[in-house]
Structures are given as structure tokens and as C-alpha cells.
CSV table of C-alpha atoms in Angstrom, one decimal:
chain,number,residue,atom,x,y,z
A,1,MET,CA,22.9,-7.3,0.0
A,2,LEU,CA,20.7,-10.7,0.4
A,3,ASN,CA,23.3,-12.2,2.0
A,4,HIS,CA,23.5,-10.6,5.1
A,5,TRP,CA,20.2,-9.0,4.7
A,6,ASP,CA,19.5,-9.4,9.1
A,7,ARG,CA,22.1,-6.8,9.0
A,8,TRP,CA,20.8,-4.6,5.8
A,9,ILE,CA,17.2,-4.7,7.6
A,10,SER,CA,19.0,-3.9,11.0
A,11,LYS,CA,21.9,-1.2,10.2
A,12,ARG,CA,21.1,0.1,6.9
A,13,PHE,CA,17.7,0.3,6.1
A,14,LYS,CA,17.8,3.3,5.0
A,15,LYS,CA,19.6,2.8,2.3
A,16,VAL,CA,17.8,-0.8,1.7
A,17,ARG,CA,14.9,1.9,1.3
A,18,LEU,CA,17.1,3.8,-1.2
A,19,ARG,CA,17.0,1.3,-3.4
A,20,CYS,CA,14.2,0.7,-3.9
A,21,GLN,CA,12.9,3.2,-4.2
A,22,LYS,CA,15.0,3.2,-7.0
A,23,GLY,CA,14.2,-0.1,-8.5
A,24,ILE,CA,14.9,-3.8,-8.1
A,25,PRO,CA,17.0,-4.5,-10.7
A,26,PRO,CA,14.4,-7.3,-13.1
A,27,SER,CA,17.3,-10.4,-11.9
A,28,LEU,CA,16.8,-9.0,-8.1
A,29,ARG,CA,13.2,-8.5,-8.2
A,30,GLY,CA,11.4,-12.0,-7.2
A,31,ARG,CA,14.5,-12.5,-4.3
A,32,ALA,CA,14.7,-8.8,-2.7
A,33,TRP,CA,10.2,-9.5,-2.1
A,34,LEU,CA,10.3,-12.5,-1.1
A,35,TYR,CA,13.0,-11.3,1.7
A,36,LEU,CA,11.2,-8.1,2.4
A,37,SER,CA,7.9,-9.1,2.9
A,38,GLY,CA,9.6,-12.3,4.9
A,39,GLY,CA,8.3,-15.2,2.9
A,40,LYS,CA,11.5,-16.2,3.0
A,41,VAL,CA,11.0,-16.9,6.5
A,42,LYS,CA,7.6,-17.8,6.9
A,43,ARG,CA,8.7,-20.7,3.4
A,44,GLU,CA,12.1,-22.1,5.9
A,45,GLN,CA,10.0,-21.9,9.4
A,46,ASN,CA,6.8,-23.7,7.8
A,47,SER,CA,9.3,-26.0,5.3
A,48,GLY,CA,7.7,-29.1,3.9
A,49,LYS,CA,4.1,-27.1,4.9
A,50,PHE,CA,3.2,-25.9,0.8
A,51,LYS,CA,3.9,-29.3,-0.2
A,52,GLU,CA,1.0,-31.2,1.9
A,53,LEU,CA,-1.3,-28.1,1.3
A,54,ASP,CA,-0.7,-29.3,-2.3
A,55,SER,CA,-1.9,-32.6,-2.1
A,56,MET,CA,-4.8,-32.4,-0.2
A,57,ASP,CA,-8.5,-31.4,-2.2
A,58,GLY,CA,-8.8,-28.3,-1.8
A,59,ASP,CA,-13.2,-27.5,-0.6
A,60,PRO,CA,-15.4,-27.7,-3.8
A,61,LYS,CA,-16.6,-24.6,-2.5
A,62,TRP,CA,-14.0,-22.8,-3.0
A,63,VAL,CA,-11.9,-24.9,-6.3
A,64,ASP,CA,-15.0,-24.4,-8.3
A,65,VAL,CA,-14.7,-20.2,-7.8
A,66,ILE,CA,-11.1,-20.7,-8.2
A,67,GLU,CA,-10.9,-22.5,-11.5
A,68,ARG,CA,-12.9,-20.2,-13.2
A,69,ASP,CA,-10.7,-17.3,-12.3
A,70,LEU,CA,-7.9,-18.0,-13.3
A,71,HIS,CA,-8.1,-16.5,-16.9
A,72,ARG,CA,-8.9,-13.4,-15.9
A,73,GLN,CA,-6.5,-12.8,-14.7
A,74,PHE,CA,-3.5,-10.8,-16.7
A,75,PRO,CA,-5.0,-13.2,-19.8
A,76,PHE,CA,-2.2,-11.7,-22.2
A,77,HIS,CA,0.8,-12.4,-20.4
A,78,GLU,CA,2.8,-15.7,-20.8
A,79,MET,CA,2.3,-17.3,-18.6
A,80,PHE,CA,-1.4,-17.4,-18.3
A,81,VAL,CA,-2.1,-17.0,-21.7
A,82,SER,CA,-3.7,-20.1,-22.3
A,83,ARG,CA,-6.1,-22.7,-20.4
A,84,GLY,CA,-4.3,-25.3,-18.4
A,85,GLY,CA,-1.8,-23.8,-18.8
A,86,HIS,CA,1.9,-23.9,-16.7
A,87,GLY,CA,1.4,-20.2,-15.2
A,88,GLN,CA,-3.2,-21.0,-14.8
A,89,GLN,CA,-2.1,-23.9,-12.9
A,90,ASP,CA,0.4,-22.9,-10.7
A,91,LEU,CA,-2.2,-20.3,-9.5
A,92,PHE,CA,-4.8,-22.9,-9.2
A,93,ARG,CA,-2.7,-24.3,-6.6
A,94,VAL,CA,-1.1,-21.2,-5.0
A,95,LEU,CA,-5.3,-20.4,-4.6
A,96,LYS,CA,-6.2,-23.2,-3.0
A,97,ALA,CA,-3.6,-23.7,-1.3
A,98,TYR,CA,-5.0,-21.4,1.0
A,99,THR,CA,-8.1,-21.5,0.9
A,100,LEU,CA,-6.5,-25.0,3.6
A,101,TYR,CA,-3.8,-22.9,5.5
A,102,ARG,CA,-6.6,-19.9,6.3
A,103,PRO,CA,-10.3,-21.2,5.4
A,104,ASP,CA,-11.2,-19.0,8.1
A,105,GLU,CA,-10.8,-16.2,5.5
A,106,GLY,CA,-11.2,-18.7,2.2
A,107,TYR,CA,-10.7,-16.9,-1.8
A,108,CYS,CA,-11.3,-13.7,-2.5
A,109,GLN,CA,-11.6,-12.9,-5.8
A,110,ALA,CA,-8.8,-10.2,-5.4
A,111,GLN,CA,-6.2,-12.0,-4.3
A,112,ALA,CA,-5.2,-14.3,-8.1
A,113,PRO,CA,-4.2,-10.5,-9.1
A,114,ILE,CA,-2.0,-10.3,-6.1
A,115,ALA,CA,-0.4,-14.7,-6.9
A,116,ALA,CA,-0.3,-13.5,-9.8
A,117,VAL,CA,2.1,-10.8,-9.9
A,118,LEU,CA,4.4,-12.6,-7.2
A,119,LEU,CA,4.3,-15.3,-9.9
A,120,MET,CA,5.7,-13.7,-12.6
A,121,HIS,CA,8.2,-13.4,-9.5
A,122,MET,CA,9.3,-16.8,-8.7
A,123,PRO,CA,8.2,-20.3,-8.1
A,124,ALA,CA,5.1,-21.3,-7.0
A,125,GLU,CA,6.1,-22.3,-3.2
A,126,ASP,CA,6.6,-18.6,-3.2
A,127,ALA,CA,4.4,-17.4,-4.4
A,128,PHE,CA,2.3,-18.6,-1.7
A,129,TRP,CA,3.8,-17.2,0.9
A,130,GLY,CA,4.7,-14.3,-0.2
A,131,LEU,CA,1.5,-13.6,-0.1
A,132,VAL,CA,0.3,-15.2,3.1
A,133,GLN,CA,2.4,-12.7,4.6
A,134,ILE,CA,0.6,-9.8,2.0
A,135,CYS,CA,-2.5,-11.4,3.2
A,136,GLU,CA,-1.9,-11.2,7.3
A,137,LYS,CA,1.1,-8.4,7.7
A,138,TYR,CA,0.7,-5.8,5.2
A,139,LEU,CA,-3.9,-5.7,4.4
A,140,PRO,CA,-4.6,-8.0,6.6
A,141,GLY,CA,-8.7,-8.5,6.5
A,142,TYR,CA,-8.4,-6.8,3.4
A,143,TYR,CA,-10.3,-10.4,2.5
A,144,SER,CA,-12.3,-11.8,5.2
A,145,ALA,CA,-15.6,-11.6,4.8
A,146,GLY,CA,-17.4,-8.1,5.7
A,147,LEU,CA,-14.6,-6.0,4.1
A,148,GLU,CA,-14.9,-4.2,6.6
A,149,ALA,CA,-10.4,-4.2,6.9
A,150,ILE,CA,-10.7,-2.1,3.5
A,151,GLN,CA,-14.1,0.3,4.7
A,152,LEU,CA,-11.9,1.1,7.5
A,153,ASP,CA,-9.1,2.1,5.0
A,154,GLY,CA,-11.2,4.0,3.1
A,155,GLU,CA,-12.1,6.6,5.8
A,156,ILE,CA,-8.9,6.7,6.3
A,157,LEU,CA,-8.0,8.2,2.4
A,158,ASN,CA,-10.6,9.9,2.9
A,159,ALA,CA,-9.6,11.2,5.5
A,160,LEU,CA,-6.1,11.6,4.6
A,161,LEU,CA,-6.9,13.6,1.5
A,162,LYS,CA,-9.0,16.6,3.1
A,163,ARG,CA,-4.9,16.6,3.9
A,164,VAL,CA,-3.2,16.5,0.7
A,165,SER,CA,-6.1,17.7,-1.0
A,166,PRO,CA,-8.6,19.1,-0.2
A,167,PRO,CA,-10.7,20.8,-3.1
A,168,ALA,CA,-10.9,16.4,-4.0
A,169,TYR,CA,-12.0,15.7,-0.9
A,170,ARG,CA,-14.0,19.2,-1.2
A,171,HIS,CA,-15.7,17.4,-4.5
A,172,LEU,CA,-16.0,13.7,-3.1
A,173,GLU,CA,-18.3,14.8,0.1
A,174,LYS,CA,-20.4,17.4,-1.6
A,175,HIS,CA,-21.3,14.3,-4.2
A,176,LYS,CA,-21.4,11.8,-1.5
A,177,ILE,CA,-18.6,10.0,-2.8
A,178,GLU,CA,-17.9,6.5,-0.7
A,179,PRO,CA,-14.5,5.7,-0.4
A,180,ILE,CA,-15.7,2.3,-1.0
A,181,LEU,CA,-16.8,3.5,-4.4
A,182,TYR,CA,-13.5,3.4,-6.3
A,183,MET,CA,-11.2,2.4,-3.8
A,184,THR,CA,-11.6,-1.1,-3.9
A,185,GLU,CA,-9.9,-2.6,-6.3
A,186,TRP,CA,-7.1,0.0,-6.4
A,187,PHE,CA,-7.0,-0.9,-2.3
A,188,MET,CA,-7.2,-5.1,-2.3
A,189,CYS,CA,-5.3,-5.6,-5.9
A,190,ALA,CA,-2.1,-3.1,-4.7
A,191,PHE,CA,-2.5,-1.5,-8.1
A,192,SER,CA,-1.9,-4.7,-10.0
A,193,ARG,CA,-5.2,-3.5,-12.4
A,194,THR,CA,-5.0,-0.5,-12.6
A,195,LEU,CA,-1.3,1.5,-13.4
A,196,PRO,CA,0.5,-0.1,-16.6
A,197,TRP,CA,3.0,-2.3,-15.6
A,198,SER,CA,6.3,-0.7,-15.8
A,199,SER,CA,4.4,1.2,-12.8
A,200,VAL,CA,2.9,-1.6,-10.8
A,201,LEU,CA,6.9,-3.4,-9.5
A,202,ARG,CA,7.9,0.1,-8.8
A,203,VAL,CA,4.8,0.3,-6.5
A,204,TRP,CA,5.4,-3.1,-5.3
A,205,ASP,CA,8.9,-1.9,-4.6
A,206,MET,CA,8.5,0.2,-2.4
A,207,PHE,CA,5.0,-1.3,-0.9
A,208,LEU,CA,6.2,-4.1,0.2
A,209,CYS,CA,9.5,-2.3,2.2
A,210,ASP,CA,7.2,0.6,3.6
A,211,GLY,CA,4.2,-1.2,3.7
A,212,VAL,CA,1.0,0.5,2.7
A,213,LYS,CA,1.6,3.9,3.3
A,214,ILE,CA,2.6,3.6,-0.5
A,215,ILE,CA,-0.2,1.7,-1.0
A,216,PHE,CA,-2.4,5.2,0.5
A,217,ARG,CA,-0.1,7.3,-1.3
A,218,VAL,CA,-0.6,6.0,-4.6
A,219,GLY,CA,-4.0,6.3,-4.0
A,220,LEU,CA,-4.1,9.6,-2.6
A,221,VAL,CA,-1.7,11.4,-5.7
A,222,LEU,CA,-4.2,10.1,-8.3
A,223,LEU,CA,-7.0,11.4,-6.1
A,224,LYS,CA,-5.6,14.6,-6.0
A,225,SER,CA,-4.0,14.3,-10.1
A,226,MET,CA,-8.0,13.6,-10.9
A,227,LEU,CA,-10.0,16.0,-8.9
A,228,GLY,CA,-7.1,18.3,-7.0
A,229,SER,CA,-7.4,22.1,-9.7
A,230,ARG,CA,-10.0,23.6,-10.0
A,231,GLU,CA,-9.8,23.8,-13.6
A,232,LYS,CA,-11.1,20.1,-13.5
A,233,LEU,CA,-14.4,20.8,-11.1
A,234,LYS,CA,-15.1,23.7,-13.0
A,235,ALA,CA,-16.1,21.5,-16.0
A,236,GLY,CA,-19.2,21.1,-13.7
A,237,LEU,CA,-18.8,16.6,-12.4
A,238,GLY,CA,-22.0,15.2,-11.3
A,239,GLN,CA,-21.3,11.8,-9.0
A,240,TYR,CA,-21.7,10.4,-12.2
A,241,GLU,CA,-18.9,12.3,-14.8
A,242,THR,CA,-16.9,11.9,-11.4
A,243,MET,CA,-16.8,8.7,-11.0
A,244,GLU,CA,-16.7,7.8,-15.0
A,245,ILE,CA,-13.1,10.2,-14.0
A,246,LEU,CA,-11.6,7.8,-11.1
A,247,ARG,CA,-12.8,4.5,-13.7
A,248,ALA,CA,-10.4,5.7,-16.0
A,249,LEU,CA,-8.1,7.5,-14.5
A,250,GLU,CA,-4.9,9.4,-17.2
A,251,PRO,CA,-2.2,8.0,-19.3
A,252,GLN,CA,-0.3,11.0,-17.6
A,253,TYR,CA,-0.6,10.6,-13.9
A,254,LEU,CA,0.2,6.8,-14.2
A,255,GLN,CA,3.2,6.8,-16.3
A,256,GLU,CA,6.3,5.1,-14.0
A,257,GLY,CA,8.1,9.1,-13.8
A,258,PHE,CA,5.3,10.7,-12.9
A,259,LEU,CA,3.5,9.1,-9.9
A,260,ILE,CA,6.8,7.4,-8.7
A,261,HIS,CA,7.8,11.5,-7.8
A,262,GLN,CA,4.7,11.8,-6.7
A,263,VAL,CA,5.1,9.7,-4.3
A,264,LEU,CA,7.9,10.3,-2.7
A,265,GLU,CA,7.6,14.0,-2.4
A,266,LEU,CA,3.8,13.6,-0.7
A,267,PRO,CA,4.4,14.0,3.2
A,268,ILE,CA,2.1,10.9,4.4
A,269,SER,CA,4.1,8.6,6.8
A,270,SER,CA,3.2,5.1,8.9
A,271,ARG,CA,2.8,6.9,11.6
A,272,ASP,CA,0.2,9.0,9.9
A,273,VAL,CA,-2.0,6.1,9.1
A,274,GLU,CA,-1.5,4.6,12.8
A,275,ARG,CA,-2.9,7.6,13.9
A,276,GLU,CA,-6.0,7.7,11.5
A,277,HIS,CA,-6.3,4.9,11.5
A,278,ARG,CA,-6.9,5.3,16.7
A,279,VAL,CA,-9.2,8.0,14.8
A,280,GLN,CA,-11.6,6.0,12.3
A,281,LEU,CA,-11.3,2.6,14.4
A,282,ARG,CA,-13.2,5.6,16.6
A,283,ARG,CA,-16.0,5.9,14.7
A,284,TRP,CA,-16.4,2.8,13.4
A,285,ARG,CA,-16.9,1.0,17.5
A,286,LYS,CA,-20.0,3.4,17.7
A,287,THR,CA,-21.2,3.8,14.5
A,288,HIS,CA,-21.5,-0.2,13.4
A,289,GLY,CA,-20.0,-1.7,17.3
A,290,GLU,CA,-17.2,-3.6,16.9
A,291,LEU,CA,-15.7,-5.0,14.5
A,292,SER,CA,-16.3,-8.9,13.6
A,293,TYR,CA,-13.4,-10.0,11.9
A,294,LYS,CA,-10.5,-9.8,13.9
A,295,ALA,CA,-7.2,-9.1,12.3
A,296,PRO,CA,-3.9,-9.3,13.5
A,297,PRO,CA,-2.1,-6.3,13.6
A,298,ARG,CA,-0.5,-4.9,11.0
A,299,MET,CA,3.1,-4.6,10.0
A,300,HIS,CA,4.3,-1.6,7.9
A,301,GLY,CA,7.0,-3.4,5.7
A,302,ALA,CA,9.8,-5.4,5.9
A,303,HIS,CA,11.4,-4.1,9.3
A,304,ALA,CA,8.5,-4.6,11.4
A,305,ILE,CA,8.4,-7.9,9.6
A,306,MET,CA,11.8,-8.5,11.1
A,307,SER,CA,11.4,-6.4,14.1
A,308,ALA,CA,8.5,-8.8,15.0
A,309,GLU,CA,9.1,-11.9,14.1
A,310,PRO,CA,12.4,-14.1,15.0
A,311,HIS,CA,14.1,-16.0,12.5
A,312,THR,CA,17.8,-17.3,12.2
A,313,ARG,CA,20.8,-16.6,10.1
A,314,GLN,CA,19.8,-20.1,9.0
A,315,ASP,CA,16.9,-18.8,8.3
A,316,LEU,CA,17.6,-16.2,5.7
A,317,ARG,CA,20.9,-18.2,4.3
A,318,GLN,CA,20.5,-18.2,-0.1
A,319,LYS,CA,20.3,-21.9,-1.7
A,320,PRO,CA,20.9,-22.4,-5.0
A,321,THR,CA,17.6,-23.2,-7.5
A,322,ILE,CA,19.7,-25.8,-9.6
A,323,ILE,CA,22.4,-28.1,-7.4
A,324,VAL,CA,24.4,-29.9,-10.0
A,325,GLN,CA,25.8,-33.5,-8.4
A,326,TYR,CA,28.6,-35.5,-10.0
A,327,PRO,CA,29.1,-38.9,-9.6
A,328,LEU,CA,32.8,-40.0,-8.4
A,329,PRO,CA,33.7,-43.4,-8.2
A,330,SER,CA,33.1,-45.1,-4.5
A,331,ASP,CA,36.7,-46.2,-4.7
A,332,THR,CA,37.6,-43.0,-5.8
A,333,LYS,CA,41.8,-42.5,-3.4
A,334,SER,CA,42.5,-46.1,-4.6
A,335,GLU,CA,41.4,-45.3,-8.5
A,336,PHE,CA,43.7,-42.3,-7.6
A,337,ALA,CA,46.8,-43.9,-6.4
A,338,ARG,CA,46.8,-46.4,-8.8
A,339,VAL,CA,46.9,-43.4,-11.7
A,340,LYS,CA,49.4,-42.3,-9.2
A,341,LYS,CA,52.2,-44.8,-9.5
A,342,ARG,CA,50.9,-45.4,-13.2
A,343,SER,CA,52.1,-41.9,-13.6
A,344,THR,CA,55.6,-42.9,-11.3
A,345,ILE,CA,56.3,-45.8,-13.1
A,346,ARG,CA,59.2,-44.9,-15.6
A,347,LYS,CA,60.3,-47.4,-18.9
A,348,ALA,CA,63.2,-48.7,-19.1
A,349,PRO,CA,64.8,-47.3,-22.2
A,350,ASN,CA,64.7,-49.3,-26.0
A,351,PRO,CA,67.9,-51.0,-26.9
A,352,LYS,CA,69.6,-49.4,-29.8
A,353,VAL,CA,69.4,-51.3,-33.1
A,354,GLU,CA,71.5,-50.8,-35.9
A,355,VAL,CA,70.7,-51.4,-39.0
A,356,THR,CA,72.9,-52.8,-41.9
A,357,ASN,CA,72.2,-50.8,-44.9
A,358,PRO,CA,71.3,-53.6,-47.8
A,359,TYR,CA,71.2,-51.4,-50.1
A,360,SER,CA,74.5,-50.1,-49.4
A,361,VAL,CA,77.2,-48.7,-52.6
A,362,SER,CA,80.9,-49.6,-53.1
A,363,CYS,CA,82.2,-47.2,-55.1
A,364,THR,CA,85.9,-47.5,-56.6
A,365,HIS,CA,87.6,-45.0,-58.3
């Protein structure tokens, strides 16, 4: 599939989506994520860019903040468990490079777990371009100052919740619980700090394939599961109790089997998200004016990214990670000729020499 990626994306994308929904094999996940996100094309078209950024000194303002955040990312994972270990070093390199690549955005703490998840599956350079694609194509504006994009998506989530689970929507409205209070970490970290690890991987497989609609679906499933039944709401939950429930989600709703099934069953499409985005953007402009940060348009998954960004077959060509070169003699032909000549020389047969028996015995009768 990866050998003919452009054909699969353009002509057989449904099969790519089905594979991502079933779960990408662990041995292929890193490469598949890089292809799905468009990071592979981005890396090839910007050859040497990461090396250049990596060699530069970062802005001291961001370097200091990044260094303080390194030990907080998956502290029990073998890659990041030791201070100054290779995992933390690579994480620093990726995040510092991004602040140099996008100085207008700088660094946001929610980018660290995103980069860490990528680093668990690919080298630092690939993780950098994966982070670039997530920040620019999947979640544009999420990590800029003011967090306007995440606030806007919070309103979209609330509007979709009204359609998916009216009881949960009414409960949150009744207690004046704004979406920004509970969904910020969910969305900005793409659930990497909320779900069990097996669920995180399955969600990311689908997220990088189909875009932000998967993040919305996961959020809606969790809200519906936690607040969508009358039995749970009969307990007289107030604002404080509701927030505690949303901070400590019940484990059975986070398990891979339940969550992925519910996400796939939820009828929320990219078109629904975009339609609601236009509605909420008009409301935002009426109440807040124009957005202060002009984010690029959001791309809804691998197919949209591949269609929007020009690429060549060479950009998608797989390159071996390890290249072994065997040294050859300078004069190979003459060496082979000498070997061949030696092998064709026929040796003269040794002359037959008769040796008399010095111990011959004559028998007389």
C-alpha cells in the first residue's frame, strides 16, 4: 500500500480508511502516520530543513519553557523516563525546531504530548514534520496565542452535542458549563493524555486518516456516555460534580472495544463539522469581532491533504532506514579476469613413477 500511496489515496481511499479503522499494524504505524499526515511529502520537499533548524539556537524564552516541560511527557514510558535521555533530547529538538519554523506561534504546552506520541513511532525528523502537519493542517490555530480556534471548536462540539445527546446538552447548559472548561485538553492533545494507550493509538489511526471529525466524535461519545442517560442525571449533579465526572471519566467508556465501536457508529461527518464551523464563526464575529489569528483552512484527513498539496512520485518513494555498502576492489574486472584465468589453467599430470619394493622377498619351494 505504501509503495503506491498516491494511487491508494486517490482511487481506493475507502480501503485505506477501513484499514485505519481496524487498526494499523504496529510495525507499520510510524510510516503510515507519516504518509497519512502528508509529513512524508513535506519532508522530501524540505530536505535538510530540520537539520538546519536543529543546528540553530532556539529563542531563550521558548527553550526555557520547553526544558521545564520535558519530564512531564509520559514520565513512565521508557523513552522519557530518564532526564537527559535520548527520548527527552529528541523531544526537545523537535519542539525547539518548531518554534524556529513557526516563530509566530512559538511553543504551546499541548504540543509536547503530540510530539512525544509521534516520537514513539518515528525518528526525530519525521516526528517534526508530523507535528508540523498536525498543527497546520489538522488543528490549525489550536496552539496560537489566545486559543481562539479551540474556543470556536468548543462551540461546534456543543452544537453537535445538542443533536447527538439532548439530555447531556441540556444538563451542561443548565449548569452553565462552557465547553472550554472540559474539552481543551481533549482536543489540543488529541486525547493522548485522556485515553488508555491502546485507545489512543486506534483514535490516532483514524484521526490522521479522516481528520478532526474523529476528535469531535470521541468527545461526543464520552459526553453522551457520561451525561446522556436520565439515570445518571437523576443523581442531582451540580456544576462541581459534573466537572469532577468529566475529569475522571469512567474506565469502561475509555476501553478500545467500546470507544472505537461507538465512534464509528456516530453519524458525524466532516461536512457536519464544516457546516457548524461556518455557523459558529458568524456568531463569533457578531460577539467578538474578527479572529485575531488567521489560521489556514483545516484539512479533513489524508485524502484532502494529498489533493491540496502537489507532490511527485519521488516524494512518496520509500527510502531504506539502514543502508549497507560493501566496499569493492578498485580494479574489479582485472581481479575477476585473473581469477578466471587461474581457474582455466590445466595442470600437467604428474609423471607416474614406479617405486621398487625394497623389502621384496623371494620364495623358494
